[in-house]
Short mmCIF file of C-alpha atoms in Angstrom, two decimals:
data_model
loop_
_atom_site.label_atom_id
_atom_site.label_comp_id
_atom_site.label_asym_id
_atom_site.label_seq_id
_atom_site.Cartn_x
_atom_site.Cartn_y
_atom_site.Cartn_z
CA MET A 1 20.18 151.28 -5.37
CA THR A 2 18.23 152.34 -2.27
CA THR A 3 14.79 150.77 -1.87
CA PRO A 4 12.17 153.44 -1.20
CA PRO A 5 10.31 153.11 2.10
CA ARG A 6 6.89 151.52 2.20
CA ILE A 7 4.07 154.05 2.58
CA ALA A 8 1.74 153.16 5.45
CA LEU A 9 -1.54 154.70 6.58
CA VAL A 10 -2.76 153.89 10.10
CA THR A 11 -6.24 155.01 11.11
CA GLY A 12 -6.86 155.71 14.76
CA GLY A 13 -3.18 156.53 14.68
CA LEU A 14 -3.20 158.89 17.65
CA GLY A 15 -4.78 156.32 19.99
CA GLY A 16 -2.94 153.96 22.29
CA ILE A 17 -2.74 150.99 19.93
CA GLY A 18 -2.45 153.25 16.88
CA ARG A 19 0.56 155.06 18.34
CA ALA A 20 2.39 151.80 18.93
CA ILE A 21 1.63 150.61 15.39
CA CYS A 22 2.88 153.88 13.91
CA ARG A 23 6.06 153.79 15.98
CA GLN A 24 6.91 150.18 15.16
CA LEU A 25 6.20 150.54 11.44
CA ALA A 26 8.33 153.69 11.33
CA ALA A 27 11.09 151.88 13.22
CA GLN A 28 11.04 149.24 10.46
CA GLY A 29 11.70 151.98 7.90
CA ALA A 30 8.18 152.72 6.64
CA HIS A 31 6.97 156.24 5.96
CA VAL A 32 3.92 156.35 8.22
CA ILE A 33 0.85 158.58 8.14
CA ALA A 34 -1.27 158.57 11.29
CA ALA A 35 -4.89 159.41 10.47
CA ASP A 36 -7.30 160.46 13.20
CA LEU A 37 -9.96 162.98 14.15
CA PRO A 38 -8.84 166.58 14.73
CA ALA A 39 -6.51 166.79 17.74
CA ASP A 40 -5.47 169.67 19.95
CA ALA A 41 -1.86 170.73 20.41
CA THR A 42 -1.49 168.78 23.65
CA ARG A 43 -2.53 165.49 22.10
CA LEU A 44 -0.36 166.04 19.04
CA ALA A 45 2.63 166.84 21.25
CA ALA A 46 2.05 163.66 23.25
CA PHE A 47 1.87 161.67 20.02
CA ASN A 48 5.12 163.14 18.71
CA ASP A 49 6.83 162.40 22.03
CA ALA A 50 5.65 158.80 21.81
CA MET A 51 7.33 158.40 18.41
CA ASP A 52 10.77 158.44 20.08
CA GLY A 53 12.28 160.76 17.47
CA LEU A 54 10.83 158.92 14.47
CA HIS A 55 9.08 161.06 11.87
CA VAL A 56 5.40 160.21 11.42
CA GLU A 57 2.98 162.37 9.45
CA THR A 58 -0.46 163.16 10.84
CA LEU A 59 -3.62 163.46 8.78
CA THR A 60 -7.06 164.62 9.91
CA LEU A 61 -9.72 162.10 8.88
CA ASP A 62 -13.24 161.06 9.81
CA VAL A 63 -13.13 157.36 8.93
CA GLY A 64 -16.91 157.11 8.98
CA ASP A 65 -17.25 159.45 6.02
CA ALA A 66 -16.86 157.79 2.62
CA VAL A 67 -15.94 160.98 0.76
CA SER A 68 -13.27 161.90 3.31
CA CYS A 69 -11.78 158.41 3.16
CA ALA A 70 -11.53 158.47 -0.63
CA ALA A 71 -9.96 161.94 -0.50
CA ALA A 72 -7.42 160.82 2.11
CA ILE A 73 -6.27 157.84 0.03
CA ALA A 74 -6.06 160.02 -3.07
CA ASP A 75 -4.03 162.60 -1.16
CA VAL A 76 -1.54 160.01 0.12
CA GLU A 77 -1.13 158.50 -3.35
CA ALA A 78 -0.69 161.93 -4.93
CA ARG A 79 1.94 163.08 -2.44
CA HIS A 80 3.83 159.79 -2.07
CA GLY A 81 3.12 158.01 -5.34
CA ARG A 82 1.43 155.01 -3.76
CA LEU A 83 0.00 153.43 -0.63
CA ASP A 84 1.55 150.11 0.34
CA ILE A 85 0.19 149.41 3.82
CA LEU A 86 -3.25 150.18 5.25
CA VAL A 87 -3.99 149.48 8.92
CA ASN A 88 -7.61 150.02 9.94
CA ALA A 89 -7.22 150.59 13.68
CA ALA A 90 -9.84 153.28 14.31
CA GLY A 91 -12.54 152.16 16.71
CA ILE A 92 -15.01 153.34 19.34
CA THR A 93 -17.31 151.78 21.91
CA ARG A 94 -20.82 152.82 22.89
CA ASP A 95 -21.61 150.10 25.40
CA SER A 96 -25.15 149.29 26.48
CA THR A 97 -27.33 146.23 26.82
CA LEU A 98 -29.38 145.70 23.69
CA ARG A 99 -32.63 146.53 25.46
CA LYS A 100 -31.29 149.99 26.29
CA MET A 101 -29.15 150.58 23.21
CA SER A 102 -30.17 153.52 21.05
CA VAL A 103 -30.14 153.49 17.27
CA GLU A 104 -27.41 156.15 17.46
CA GLN A 105 -25.21 153.91 19.64
CA TRP A 106 -25.59 151.08 17.15
CA ASP A 107 -25.04 153.24 14.07
CA ASP A 108 -22.03 155.10 15.49
CA VAL A 109 -20.13 151.91 16.33
CA LEU A 110 -20.89 150.19 13.03
CA ARG A 111 -19.98 153.35 11.10
CA VAL A 112 -16.56 153.82 12.73
CA ASN A 113 -15.58 150.20 13.34
CA LEU A 114 -16.88 148.47 10.21
CA ASP A 115 -18.02 150.94 7.54
CA SER A 116 -14.62 152.64 7.75
CA ALA A 117 -12.85 149.49 6.54
CA PHE A 118 -15.14 149.39 3.51
CA HIS A 119 -14.57 153.07 2.72
CA LEU A 120 -10.78 152.91 3.03
CA CYS A 121 -10.17 149.51 1.46
CA ARG A 122 -12.39 150.34 -1.49
CA ALA A 123 -10.36 153.51 -2.08
CA ALA A 124 -6.95 151.87 -1.54
CA VAL A 125 -7.18 148.43 -3.09
CA GLU A 126 -7.33 149.49 -6.74
CA GLY A 127 -3.90 151.10 -6.58
CA MET A 128 -2.45 148.18 -4.64
CA VAL A 129 -3.72 145.72 -7.23
CA ALA A 130 -2.37 147.84 -10.09
CA ARG A 131 1.07 147.96 -8.46
CA GLY A 132 1.05 144.28 -7.51
CA PHE A 133 1.70 144.87 -3.81
CA GLY A 134 -0.37 145.69 -0.76
CA ARG A 135 -0.74 144.85 2.90
CA ILE A 136 -4.05 145.47 4.68
CA VAL A 137 -4.58 144.73 8.38
CA ASN A 138 -7.96 145.24 10.02
CA ILE A 139 -7.90 145.49 13.82
CA SER A 140 -10.74 143.36 15.13
CA SER A 141 -11.22 142.20 18.74
CA VAL A 142 -11.63 139.12 20.90
CA SER A 143 -15.13 140.49 21.56
CA GLY A 144 -15.94 139.72 17.94
CA GLN A 145 -15.08 136.08 18.61
CA THR A 146 -16.68 135.58 22.02
CA GLY A 147 -19.26 138.33 22.32
CA ASN A 148 -19.27 140.55 25.40
CA PHE A 149 -21.97 141.76 27.78
CA GLY A 150 -23.23 145.17 26.71
CA GLN A 151 -21.41 145.10 23.38
CA THR A 152 -23.79 143.74 20.76
CA ASN A 153 -22.87 146.68 18.53
CA TYR A 154 -19.10 146.40 19.05
CA ALA A 155 -19.01 142.59 18.79
CA ALA A 156 -21.13 142.64 15.63
CA ALA A 157 -18.82 145.21 14.01
CA LYS A 158 -15.66 143.33 14.96
CA ALA A 159 -17.01 139.95 13.84
CA GLY A 160 -18.17 141.55 10.59
CA LEU A 161 -14.69 142.96 10.11
CA HIS A 162 -13.20 139.50 9.82
CA GLY A 163 -15.86 138.33 7.37
CA PHE A 164 -15.00 141.40 5.31
CA THR A 165 -11.29 140.54 5.62
CA MET A 166 -11.67 136.97 4.36
CA SER A 167 -13.82 137.99 1.41
CA LEU A 168 -11.51 140.80 0.29
CA ALA A 169 -8.49 138.53 0.77
CA ARG A 170 -9.96 136.09 -1.75
CA GLU A 171 -10.62 138.87 -4.24
CA VAL A 172 -7.05 140.21 -4.30
CA ALA A 173 -4.86 137.26 -3.28
CA ALA A 174 -3.57 136.64 -6.80
CA LYS A 175 -2.62 140.32 -7.20
CA GLY A 176 0.09 140.53 -4.53
CA VAL A 177 -2.23 142.05 -1.92
CA THR A 178 -2.79 140.39 1.45
CA VAL A 179 -5.68 141.18 3.78
CA ASN A 180 -5.66 139.98 7.38
CA SER A 181 -7.32 140.81 10.65
CA LEU A 182 -5.84 140.92 14.13
CA SER A 183 -7.89 140.42 17.27
CA PRO A 184 -6.50 141.95 20.47
CA GLY A 185 -7.70 140.89 23.87
CA TYR A 186 -7.77 143.43 26.67
CA VAL A 187 -5.04 146.00 26.10
CA GLU A 188 -3.83 148.77 28.40
CA THR A 189 -5.37 151.86 26.79
CA PRO A 190 -7.45 154.78 28.09
CA MET A 191 -10.49 152.61 27.37
CA THR A 192 -9.43 149.86 29.79
CA ALA A 193 -8.04 152.40 32.26
CA ALA A 194 -11.58 153.70 32.66
CA MET A 195 -12.81 150.28 33.82
CA PRO A 196 -13.66 150.00 37.55
CA PRO A 197 -10.72 148.37 39.38
CA GLU A 198 -12.74 145.35 40.46
CA VAL A 199 -13.89 144.74 36.86
CA LEU A 200 -10.34 145.06 35.57
CA ALA A 201 -9.12 142.62 38.22
CA ARG A 202 -11.74 140.07 37.18
CA THR A 203 -10.70 140.53 33.57
CA VAL A 204 -7.02 139.98 34.27
CA ALA A 205 -7.92 136.81 36.15
CA THR A 206 -9.29 135.34 32.91
CA VAL A 207 -6.03 135.91 30.98
CA PRO A 208 -3.63 132.95 31.24
CA VAL A 209 -0.50 135.12 30.97
CA GLY A 210 -1.76 137.08 33.99
CA ARG A 211 -1.85 140.61 32.58
CA VAL A 212 -3.58 142.83 30.07
CA GLY A 213 -1.76 143.39 26.83
CA GLN A 214 0.37 146.37 25.92
CA PRO A 215 -0.11 148.33 22.69
CA ASP A 216 3.32 147.16 21.55
CA ASP A 217 2.11 143.55 21.75
CA ILE A 218 -0.47 144.37 19.09
CA ALA A 219 1.92 146.45 16.99
CA ARG A 220 4.35 143.52 16.73
CA GLY A 221 1.60 141.51 15.07
CA VAL A 222 0.92 144.29 12.60
CA VAL A 223 4.61 144.53 11.69
CA PHE A 224 4.65 140.77 11.09
CA LEU A 225 1.57 140.80 8.84
CA THR A 226 2.68 143.83 6.81
CA ALA A 227 6.22 142.65 6.08
CA ASP A 228 7.28 142.31 2.45
CA ASP A 229 7.96 138.61 2.98
CA ALA A 230 4.51 137.92 4.52
CA GLY A 231 2.95 137.48 1.09
CA TYR A 232 1.80 133.90 1.75
CA ILE A 233 -0.30 134.89 4.77
CA THR A 234 -3.76 136.16 3.86
CA GLY A 235 -7.33 135.87 5.08
CA ILE A 236 -6.30 134.95 8.63
CA ASN A 237 -7.30 136.34 11.99
CA LEU A 238 -4.28 136.68 14.29
CA PRO A 239 -5.41 136.58 17.93
CA ILE A 240 -3.18 138.43 20.39
CA ASN A 241 -4.95 137.99 23.69
CA GLY A 242 -2.58 136.42 26.21
CA GLY A 243 -4.31 133.04 25.85
CA MET A 244 -7.72 134.44 26.78
CA LEU A 245 -9.24 132.63 23.78
CA MET A 246 -7.50 129.61 22.34
CA GLY A 247 -8.49 127.60 19.27
CA PHE A 248 -7.32 126.24 15.96
#
């Protein structure tokens, strides 16, 4: 008897890290839905090319809107019968020192980076608990562990994401649902590509492995945490940062 594929939803799925997560989950046999803001034909074509022939659905979603998040989860469950894996990878930055930061810059980052996890997990976890299986991974950041100049909003959201992760993990651990966070260091994405060369060089110098990460480095961690046999791993934060921050 053939085992049906796991159904996975990845927010921020069209972004650099999101693409890699979608591709690696699909390569493991999951049926993947990439959720993101509306995209033009060029961006969608680039995403499909990046999937290397693997089929990945796309879904338009504003993760900062509670009603849209609930509708998206309901749509996935209606069309596919369930949702097994939820990866909250959507994120934005609106960098500024606190003294110059606007209320809008604060609210936008907290809405997309932290509120979205609440909206989506709240909508998804009931079905996971009822079915006795679920894997949730929240993409945090090393900035949430160390802080970063000009990122009080981003660091607060990413640190809050792990507190959220640990609390939800305790609530659903006995129901077959795991909830973990993953904290990337600096990763080669359009966001880091926009950094001035001298700033990027200084950043790389702080990474013991001597390079910024690749999106696939992060996706490997997601595949590990969402595996069927990863049911004894919950409430952790998995740092993937090239040794930039070490601890135990």
